[in-house]
Amino acid sequence: MKVPFVSFKPLEKELKSEIQDAFNKVFERSWYIEGVEDKNFEEKFAKFCNVNYCVGVGNGLDALVLALKALDIGTGDEVIVPSNTYIATALAVTYVGATPVFVEPDINTYNIDPKNIENSITQKTKAIMPVHLYGLPCDMDPIVEIAKKHNLKIVEDCAQAHGATYKGQVIGSFGDAAGFSFYPGKNLGALGDGGATVTNSKEIADKVRALGNYGSDYKYHHIYLGNNSRLDEMQAAFLSAKLDILDKVSKNRNDTAKKYLEGINNPNLILPTVPDGMTHVWHIFAVRCDCREELEKHLNSNSISTNKHYPIPMHLQECYKFLGFKEGDFPVAEQISKTELSIPMYYGMTDEEIGFVIDTINSFK
């Protein structure tokens, strides 16, 4: 049996008619940018996130960059980010001219550890960017408290956690703004690229929209040095169709995760945990193993595809050499990078596929 790391086919098969209808609607209107489908999706996604505003943009990285720009964060400023995340989080900070300040995660959740944040705050710190990694919410209460205490902004990176909740509140609604990615592999994925910035502030939403439209608040009138980052009509229409069943998708992923957590019984592995009060949406099912390479080889040789999130921590990436970090500076992030392995997790996995992955893992020695 072959088990891919991810497959779009079960969802695409289920939504084939809705996706085709979405395409036809846009095609027949001949309106492809900033039309009714974009407006419809923005309203639906804002409601889903329990916020007042959503602005569709070109991708998840732009969603974060434009949020930071809208908050007037730039050259000379510092933004606290987790040391363990995808590099887009740090790049967003760098792209606005600010400096990313890495803070170690909690080894049990892989998310930024609030206990480590205050020691990294300086007079230059302007914001905290918590990342809800793999689909698990950060511990937001202490993060919000720290931000209030030090008068800092919060920009949530929600790229992997559409619909996850913390103490009953949907992620993306805690900070001043939040960025989402709709890359095809995400739980809510477009059939191309896309992203969105969400916020409860009309001022921030208006500024993000203008910044992503060449800095223009109306045609040929430019108030900011903006760029071109807009969610196109076709992707908005596809996303609306997918958003209608996102709760069903999240439940299916949780059912798969439950089977993994109950079925995998191998002392060589550390399984993910979900703290009380949080709902995980399982974008990634990440295990840790001190003999990660051998486990990966064992699974791959049995036709089970895997991935590593992320094998080189940000502070050791060549593009961030200028920050002056060396191996050992962020030991928790480095430990995760050396031991994490992601196993298949996607909507529509069959019981046979799940059982095969479990049995293969349990046979690893």
Coordinates of C-alpha atoms in Angstrom, one line a residue:
M1 CA 0.0 0.0 0.0
K2 CA 1.2 3.5 -0.9
V3 CA 0.3 6.3 1.5
P4 CA 1.1 9.9 0.3
F5 CA 2.1 12.6 2.7
V6 CA -0.8 14.6 1.5
S7 CA -3.5 14.1 -1.1
F8 CA -6.0 16.6 -2.5
K9 CA -8.0 14.0 -4.3
P10 CA -10.7 13.1 -1.7
L11 CA -11.6 16.7 -1.1
E12 CA -11.5 17.6 -4.8
K13 CA -13.7 14.6 -5.7
E14 CA -16.3 15.7 -3.0
L15 CA -16.3 19.3 -4.1
K16 CA -15.9 18.8 -7.9
S17 CA -19.3 20.3 -8.8
E18 CA -18.9 23.2 -6.4
I19 CA -15.5 24.0 -7.8
Q20 CA -16.7 23.8 -11.3
D21 CA -19.6 26.1 -10.5
A22 CA -17.3 28.6 -8.9
F23 CA -15.1 28.7 -12.0
N24 CA -18.1 29.1 -14.3
K25 CA -19.5 32.0 -12.2
V26 CA -16.3 33.9 -12.4
F27 CA -15.6 33.1 -16.0
E28 CA -19.1 34.2 -17.1
R29 CA -18.7 37.5 -15.3
S30 CA -15.3 38.2 -16.9
W31 CA -14.3 40.1 -13.7
Y32 CA -11.2 38.7 -12.2
I33 CA -9.9 41.1 -9.5
E34 CA -11.7 42.7 -6.6
G35 CA -15.2 41.5 -7.6
V36 CA -18.2 40.0 -5.9
E37 CA -16.5 36.7 -5.1
D38 CA -13.7 38.4 -3.3
K39 CA -16.1 40.4 -1.3
N40 CA -18.2 37.4 -0.5
F41 CA -15.2 35.4 0.6
E42 CA -13.8 38.2 2.8
E43 CA -17.2 38.5 4.6
K44 CA -17.5 34.8 5.1
F45 CA -13.9 34.3 6.3
A46 CA -14.2 37.3 8.7
K47 CA -17.3 35.8 10.2
F48 CA -15.5 32.4 10.4
C49 CA -12.7 34.0 12.3
N50 CA -15.1 36.1 14.5
V51 CA -13.5 39.4 13.4
N52 CA -14.8 42.5 11.8
Y53 CA -12.6 42.6 8.7
C54 CA -10.8 40.4 6.2
V55 CA -8.6 41.6 3.3
G56 CA -7.7 39.0 0.7
V57 CA -4.1 39.2 -0.4
G58 CA -1.7 37.4 -2.7
N59 CA -0.2 34.9 -0.2
G60 CA 0.4 34.2 3.4
L61 CA 3.7 36.0 3.6
D62 CA 2.1 39.1 2.2
A63 CA -0.6 38.9 4.7
L64 CA 2.0 39.2 7.5
V65 CA 4.1 41.9 5.7
L66 CA 1.1 44.1 5.0
A67 CA -0.2 43.7 8.6
L68 CA 3.2 44.8 10.0
K69 CA 3.3 47.7 7.5
A70 CA -0.2 48.7 8.5
L71 CA 0.9 48.9 12.1
D72 CA 3.8 51.2 11.1
I73 CA 6.5 48.6 12.1
G74 CA 9.7 49.1 10.1
T75 CA 13.3 50.0 10.1
G76 CA 14.9 50.1 13.6
D77 CA 12.1 48.1 15.2
E78 CA 12.2 44.6 16.6
V79 CA 9.5 41.9 16.4
I80 CA 9.6 38.8 18.6
V81 CA 9.0 35.6 16.7
P82 CA 9.4 31.9 17.7
S83 CA 12.7 30.3 16.9
N84 CA 10.8 27.2 15.6
T85 CA 8.6 28.0 12.6
Y86 CA 8.6 28.3 8.9
I87 CA 10.9 31.0 7.6
A88 CA 8.1 33.1 6.2
T89 CA 7.4 34.4 9.8
A90 CA 10.9 35.9 10.1
L91 CA 11.0 37.0 6.4
A92 CA 7.9 39.1 7.0
V93 CA 9.7 41.0 9.7
T94 CA 12.8 41.4 7.6
Y95 CA 10.9 42.6 4.6
V96 CA 9.5 45.6 6.5
G97 CA 13.0 46.6 7.6
A98 CA 12.6 45.4 11.2
T99 CA 14.7 42.7 13.0
P100 CA 13.3 39.3 14.0
V101 CA 14.1 38.4 17.6
F102 CA 14.0 34.7 18.1
V103 CA 12.4 33.2 21.2
E104 CA 12.5 29.5 22.1
P105 CA 9.4 27.3 22.0
D106 CA 7.9 25.0 24.5
I107 CA 9.3 21.6 23.7
N108 CA 5.9 20.0 24.4
T109 CA 3.8 22.1 22.0
Y110 CA 6.5 23.4 19.6
N111 CA 4.9 26.9 19.9
I112 CA 6.6 30.0 21.4
D113 CA 7.0 29.7 25.2
P114 CA 5.5 32.8 26.9
K115 CA 7.9 32.4 29.8
N116 CA 10.8 33.2 27.4
I117 CA 9.3 36.4 25.9
E118 CA 9.9 39.1 28.4
N119 CA 13.6 38.6 28.6
S120 CA 13.8 39.4 24.9
I121 CA 11.9 42.6 25.0
T122 CA 14.0 45.8 24.5
Q123 CA 13.2 49.5 23.8
K124 CA 13.1 48.6 20.1
T125 CA 10.5 45.9 20.5
K126 CA 7.2 46.8 18.8
A127 CA 5.3 43.5 18.4
I128 CA 5.0 39.8 19.2
M129 CA 4.3 37.4 16.3
P130 CA 3.0 34.1 17.8
V131 CA 2.7 31.3 15.3
H132 CA 0.0 28.7 15.8
L133 CA 2.3 26.0 14.5
Y134 CA 1.1 22.7 12.9
G135 CA -2.5 23.8 13.7
L136 CA -2.2 24.1 17.5
P137 CA -3.0 27.5 19.1
C138 CA -0.3 29.3 21.1
D139 CA -0.9 29.9 24.8
M140 CA -2.5 33.3 24.1
D141 CA -3.5 34.5 27.6
P142 CA 0.0 35.2 28.8
I143 CA 1.1 36.5 25.4
V144 CA -1.8 39.1 25.4
E145 CA -0.9 40.0 29.0
I146 CA 2.8 40.6 28.1
A147 CA 1.8 42.7 25.1
K148 CA -0.5 44.9 27.2
K149 CA 2.1 45.3 29.9
H150 CA 4.8 46.4 27.4
N151 CA 2.5 48.3 25.0
L152 CA 3.3 45.9 22.1
K153 CA 1.3 44.9 19.0
I154 CA 0.3 41.3 18.3
V155 CA 0.3 39.9 14.8
E156 CA -0.8 36.3 14.8
D157 CA 0.7 33.9 12.2
C158 CA -2.3 31.6 11.5
A159 CA -1.0 30.1 8.3
Q160 CA -1.4 26.5 9.5
A161 CA -4.3 26.8 11.9
H162 CA -7.5 27.8 10.2
G163 CA -10.3 27.4 12.7
A164 CA -8.3 26.3 15.7
T165 CA -9.5 27.7 19.0
Y166 CA -8.0 28.7 22.4
K167 CA -10.4 28.6 25.3
G168 CA -13.3 28.8 22.9
Q169 CA -12.0 31.8 20.9
V170 CA -10.9 31.4 17.3
I171 CA -7.3 32.1 16.6
G172 CA -6.7 35.2 14.5
S173 CA -9.0 37.2 16.8
F174 CA -6.6 37.8 19.7
G175 CA -4.2 40.3 18.2
D176 CA -4.2 43.6 16.4
A177 CA -4.1 41.6 13.1
A178 CA -3.5 38.1 11.8
G179 CA -2.2 36.6 8.6
F180 CA -3.5 33.5 6.9
S181 CA -2.1 31.4 4.1
F182 CA -4.3 29.7 1.5
Y183 CA -1.5 27.8 -0.1
P184 CA -3.0 24.6 -1.7
G185 CA -1.6 22.3 1.0
K186 CA -3.2 24.3 3.9
N187 CA -6.4 23.1 5.6
L188 CA -8.2 25.8 3.7
G189 CA -6.3 25.9 0.5
A190 CA -6.8 27.6 -2.8
L191 CA -6.2 26.1 -6.2
G192 CA -3.2 28.3 -6.5
D193 CA -1.8 30.9 -4.0
G194 CA -3.6 33.2 -1.8
G195 CA -3.7 34.7 1.7
A196 CA -5.7 37.1 4.0
T197 CA -5.1 39.6 6.7
V198 CA -7.9 39.7 9.3
T199 CA -8.4 42.3 12.0
N200 CA -11.1 44.0 14.1
S201 CA -9.7 47.5 13.2
K202 CA -11.2 49.3 10.2
E203 CA -8.1 51.5 10.1
I204 CA -5.8 48.5 9.8
A205 CA -8.0 46.8 7.2
D206 CA -8.2 49.9 5.0
K207 CA -4.5 50.4 5.2
V208 CA -3.8 46.7 4.3
R209 CA -6.1 46.9 1.4
A210 CA -4.5 50.1 0.1
L211 CA -1.0 48.8 0.6
G212 CA -1.8 45.7 -1.4
N213 CA -3.3 47.8 -4.2
Y214 CA -0.2 49.9 -5.1
G215 CA -0.8 52.1 -2.0
S216 CA -4.0 53.3 -3.5
D217 CA -7.2 54.2 -1.6
Y218 CA -9.0 54.9 -4.9
K219 CA -8.0 54.6 -8.5
Y220 CA -4.9 56.6 -9.5
H221 CA -4.7 58.1 -6.0
H222 CA -1.7 56.7 -4.1
I223 CA -1.2 57.5 -0.4
Y224 CA 1.4 54.8 0.4
L225 CA 4.4 53.2 -1.3
G226 CA 2.4 50.0 -1.8
N227 CA 2.8 46.9 -3.8
N228 CA 0.5 44.5 -5.8
S229 CA -0.9 41.8 -3.5
R230 CA -4.6 40.9 -4.0
L231 CA -6.6 37.7 -3.8
D232 CA -8.0 37.1 -7.3
E233 CA -11.7 36.3 -7.9
M234 CA -11.2 32.8 -9.1
Q235 CA -9.3 31.8 -5.9
A236 CA -11.8 33.6 -3.7
A237 CA -14.6 31.6 -5.3
F238 CA -12.8 28.3 -4.8
L239 CA -12.0 29.2 -1.2
S240 CA -15.7 30.1 -0.5
A241 CA -16.7 26.6 -1.7
K242 CA -14.0 25.0 0.5
L243 CA -14.8 27.2 3.5
D244 CA -18.4 25.8 3.5
I245 CA -17.0 22.4 4.6
L246 CA -13.9 23.5 6.6
D247 CA -15.5 22.4 9.9
K248 CA -16.1 19.0 8.4
V249 CA -12.5 18.9 7.2
S250 CA -11.2 19.8 10.7
K251 CA -13.3 17.1 12.3
N252 CA -12.0 14.5 9.9
R253 CA -8.4 15.5 10.6
N254 CA -9.1 15.3 14.4
D255 CA -10.6 11.8 13.9
T256 CA -7.4 10.8 12.1
A257 CA -5.3 12.3 14.8
K258 CA -7.2 10.5 17.5
K259 CA -6.6 7.2 15.7
Y260 CA -2.9 7.9 15.5
L261 CA -2.7 9.0 19.2
E262 CA -4.6 5.9 20.4
G263 CA -2.9 3.4 18.0
I264 CA 0.7 4.4 17.8
N265 CA 2.6 2.6 20.6
N266 CA 6.3 2.8 20.1
P267 CA 8.7 3.9 22.8
N268 CA 11.0 5.4 20.2
L269 CA 8.5 8.1 19.4
I270 CA 7.2 11.2 21.2
L271 CA 3.7 12.0 20.1
P272 CA 2.1 15.5 19.9
T273 CA 0.1 16.8 22.9
V274 CA -2.9 19.1 23.0
P275 CA -3.1 21.2 26.2
D276 CA -6.5 21.7 27.9
G277 CA -8.6 24.4 26.4
M278 CA -7.2 24.2 22.9
T279 CA -8.6 22.7 19.7
H280 CA -6.0 21.4 17.2
V281 CA -6.8 21.4 13.5
W282 CA -3.9 19.1 12.6
H283 CA -2.4 20.7 9.6
I284 CA 0.6 18.6 10.5
F285 CA 0.9 15.5 12.7
A286 CA 4.4 15.8 14.0
V287 CA 6.2 13.1 16.0
R288 CA 9.7 13.3 17.4
C289 CA 12.3 10.6 17.3
D290 CA 16.0 10.6 18.3
C291 CA 16.6 8.2 15.4
R292 CA 14.6 10.3 13.0
E293 CA 16.5 9.3 9.8
E294 CA 16.1 5.6 10.5
L295 CA 12.3 6.1 11.2
E296 CA 12.0 8.1 8.0
K297 CA 13.8 5.4 6.0
H298 CA 11.6 2.7 7.6
L299 CA 8.4 4.5 6.6
N300 CA 9.6 5.5 3.1
S301 CA 10.7 1.9 2.4
N302 CA 7.2 0.8 3.2
S303 CA 5.8 3.4 0.7
I304 CA 4.7 5.9 3.4
S305 CA 5.6 9.4 2.5
T306 CA 6.9 11.8 5.2
N307 CA 8.2 15.3 5.6
K308 CA 10.4 17.3 8.1
H309 CA 9.1 20.6 9.6
Y310 CA 11.8 22.1 9.7
P311 CA 15.2 20.5 9.2
I312 CA 17.2 23.7 9.5
P313 CA 16.1 26.2 12.1
M314 CA 15.9 29.8 11.0
H315 CA 18.8 31.1 12.9
L316 CA 21.1 28.7 11.1
Q317 CA 19.7 29.5 7.6
E318 CA 22.3 31.0 5.3
C319 CA 20.1 34.0 4.6
Y320 CA 20.1 35.0 8.3
K321 CA 23.9 34.7 8.7
F322 CA 24.0 38.5 9.2
L323 CA 22.2 38.1 12.5
G324 CA 25.4 36.4 13.9
F325 CA 23.9 33.3 15.4
K326 CA 25.7 30.0 15.7
E327 CA 24.7 26.4 16.5
G328 CA 23.7 26.0 20.1
D329 CA 22.2 29.5 20.4
F330 CA 18.7 28.1 20.3
P331 CA 18.9 24.5 21.6
V332 CA 15.2 23.8 21.8
A333 CA 14.6 24.8 18.2
E334 CA 17.6 22.8 17.2
Q335 CA 16.5 19.8 19.0
I336 CA 13.1 19.9 17.3
S337 CA 14.7 20.4 13.9
K338 CA 16.8 17.3 14.4
T339 CA 14.1 15.0 15.7
E340 CA 10.7 16.1 14.1
L341 CA 9.1 13.9 11.5
S342 CA 5.7 14.6 9.9
I343 CA 3.5 11.6 9.0
P344 CA 0.6 11.5 6.5
M345 CA -2.3 13.7 7.5
Y346 CA -5.0 14.9 5.1
Y347 CA -8.8 15.0 4.7
G348 CA -10.2 11.7 3.5
M349 CA -7.5 9.2 4.7
T350 CA -9.1 5.8 4.8
D351 CA -9.1 3.5 7.8
E352 CA -6.8 1.1 5.9
E353 CA -4.3 3.9 5.2
I354 CA -4.3 5.1 8.8
G355 CA -4.0 1.5 10.1
F356 CA -1.1 0.8 7.8
V357 CA 0.8 3.9 9.0
I358 CA 0.1 2.9 12.6
D359 CA 1.2 -0.7 12.2
T360 CA 4.3 0.4 10.2
I361 CA 5.3 2.8 12.9
N362 CA 4.7 0.3 15.7
S363 CA 7.0 -2.2 13.9
F364 CA 9.9 0.2 13.9
K365 CA 12.8 -0.8 16.1

